[in-house]
Short mmCIF file of C-alpha atoms in Angstrom, two decimals:
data_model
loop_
_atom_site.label_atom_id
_atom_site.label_comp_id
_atom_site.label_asym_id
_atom_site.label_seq_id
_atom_site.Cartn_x
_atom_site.Cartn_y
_atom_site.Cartn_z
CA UNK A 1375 0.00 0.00 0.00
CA UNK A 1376 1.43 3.61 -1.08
CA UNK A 1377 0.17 6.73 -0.18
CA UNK A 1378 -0.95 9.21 -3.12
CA UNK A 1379 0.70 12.11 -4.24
CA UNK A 1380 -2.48 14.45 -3.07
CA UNK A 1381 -2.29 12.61 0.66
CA UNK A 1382 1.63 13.01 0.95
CA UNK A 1383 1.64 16.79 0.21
CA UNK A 1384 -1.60 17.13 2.74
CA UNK A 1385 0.70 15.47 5.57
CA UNK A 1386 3.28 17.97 4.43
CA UNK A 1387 1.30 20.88 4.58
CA UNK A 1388 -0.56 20.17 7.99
CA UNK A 1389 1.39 20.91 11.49
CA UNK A 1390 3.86 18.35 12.75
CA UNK A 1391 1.72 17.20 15.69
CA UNK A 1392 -1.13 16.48 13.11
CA UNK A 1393 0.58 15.51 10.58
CA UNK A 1394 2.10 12.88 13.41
CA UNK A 1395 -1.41 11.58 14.29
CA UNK A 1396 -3.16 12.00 10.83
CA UNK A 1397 -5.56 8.64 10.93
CA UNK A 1398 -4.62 7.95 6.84
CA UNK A 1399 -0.98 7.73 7.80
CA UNK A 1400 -2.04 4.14 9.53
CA UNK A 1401 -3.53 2.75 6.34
CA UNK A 1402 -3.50 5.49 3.24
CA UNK A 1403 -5.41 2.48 1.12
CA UNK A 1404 -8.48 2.60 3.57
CA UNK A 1405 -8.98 6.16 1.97
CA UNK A 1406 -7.66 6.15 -1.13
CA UNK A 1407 -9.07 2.67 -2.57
CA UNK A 1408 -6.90 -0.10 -4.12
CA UNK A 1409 -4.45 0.78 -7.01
CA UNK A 1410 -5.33 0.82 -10.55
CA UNK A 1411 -4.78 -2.63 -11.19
CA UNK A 1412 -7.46 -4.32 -8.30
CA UNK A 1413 -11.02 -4.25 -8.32
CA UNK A 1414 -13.17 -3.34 -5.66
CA UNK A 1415 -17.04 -3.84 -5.74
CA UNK A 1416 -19.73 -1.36 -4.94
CA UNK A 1417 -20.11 -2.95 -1.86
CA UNK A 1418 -16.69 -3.33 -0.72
CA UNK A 1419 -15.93 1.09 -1.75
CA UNK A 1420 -19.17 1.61 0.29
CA UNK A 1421 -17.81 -0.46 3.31
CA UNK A 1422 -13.91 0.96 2.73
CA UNK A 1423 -15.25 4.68 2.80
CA UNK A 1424 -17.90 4.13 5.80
CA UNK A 1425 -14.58 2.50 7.80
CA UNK A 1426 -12.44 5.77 6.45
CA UNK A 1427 -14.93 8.29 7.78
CA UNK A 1428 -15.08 6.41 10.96
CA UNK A 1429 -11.14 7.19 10.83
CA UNK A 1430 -11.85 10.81 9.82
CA UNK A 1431 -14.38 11.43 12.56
CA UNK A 1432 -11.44 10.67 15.17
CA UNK A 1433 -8.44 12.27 13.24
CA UNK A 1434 -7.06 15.29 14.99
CA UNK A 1435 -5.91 16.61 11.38
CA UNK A 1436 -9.45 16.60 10.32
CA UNK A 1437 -10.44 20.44 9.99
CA UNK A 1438 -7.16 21.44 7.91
CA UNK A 1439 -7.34 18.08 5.67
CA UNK A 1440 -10.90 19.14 5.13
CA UNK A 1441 -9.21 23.15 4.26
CA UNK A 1442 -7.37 21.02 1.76
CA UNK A 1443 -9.43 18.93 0.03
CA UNK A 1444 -11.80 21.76 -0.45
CA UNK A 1445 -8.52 23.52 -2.06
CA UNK A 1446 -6.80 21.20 -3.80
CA UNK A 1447 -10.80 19.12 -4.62
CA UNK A 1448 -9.25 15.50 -4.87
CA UNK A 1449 -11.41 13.40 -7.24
CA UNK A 1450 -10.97 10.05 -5.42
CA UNK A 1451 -10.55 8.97 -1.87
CA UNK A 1452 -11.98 9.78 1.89
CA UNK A 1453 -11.32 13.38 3.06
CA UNK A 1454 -11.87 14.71 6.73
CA UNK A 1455 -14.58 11.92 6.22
CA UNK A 1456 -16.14 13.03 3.02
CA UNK A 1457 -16.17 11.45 -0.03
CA UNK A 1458 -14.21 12.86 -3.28
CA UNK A 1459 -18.02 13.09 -4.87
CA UNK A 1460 -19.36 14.35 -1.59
CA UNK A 1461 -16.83 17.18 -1.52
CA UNK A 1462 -17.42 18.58 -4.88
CA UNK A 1463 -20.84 19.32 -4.10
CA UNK A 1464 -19.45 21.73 -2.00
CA UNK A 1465 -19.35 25.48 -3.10
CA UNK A 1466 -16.98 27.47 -1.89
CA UNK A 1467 -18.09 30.78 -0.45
CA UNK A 1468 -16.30 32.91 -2.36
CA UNK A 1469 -18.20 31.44 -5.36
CA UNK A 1470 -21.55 31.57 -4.03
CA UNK A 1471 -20.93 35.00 -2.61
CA UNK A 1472 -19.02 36.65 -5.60
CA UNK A 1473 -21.89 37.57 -7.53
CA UNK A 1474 -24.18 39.17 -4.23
CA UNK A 1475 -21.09 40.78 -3.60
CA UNK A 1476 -20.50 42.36 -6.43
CA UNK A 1477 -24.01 43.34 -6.94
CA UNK A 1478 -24.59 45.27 -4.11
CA UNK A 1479 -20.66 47.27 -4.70
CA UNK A 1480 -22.20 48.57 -8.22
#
């Protein structure tokens, strides 16, 4: 099991003691899936991510890999204990707000 590219630079960008305890560090795989070249049913993703937000919901790095994902919008994996698809439902403020914004500065 490796750790992705997107997951290593989030350990490098949180603070040491987080970065220390960060729950994906344990088993990167429980929140990133299995590599290209396995399978994994609908069934077993749904039971891998349910196990990975159970992780999350304990994970003292939680709020600033959530800061992340919401940057950096991963398109697979278990972040802060959402789902890649759950996160980019997400809108950030600044693009729900832009247009009120700039509506009431004309």
């Amino acid at each position: 099991m490796t750790s992705t590219p997107a997951r290593l630079r989030l350990i490098d960008e949180l603070p040491e003691e987080q970065a220390d305890d960060a729950g994906c560090t344990a088993d990167p795989q429980l929140h990133t899936g299995p590599d290209l070249f396995e399978e994994e049913t609908p069934e077993d993703r749904a039971a891998r991510e349910d196990v990975a937000k159970a992780v999350c919901a304990a994970c003292p790095a939680r709020l600033g890999c959530l800061a992340y994902a919401l940057r950096v919008r991963p398109q697979v994996g278990v972040w802060a204990g959402y789902t890649a698809a759950e996160l980019r439902k997400v809108t950030p403020l600044t693009e729900t707000s832009a247009p009120a914004v700039a509506s009431q500065a004309a």
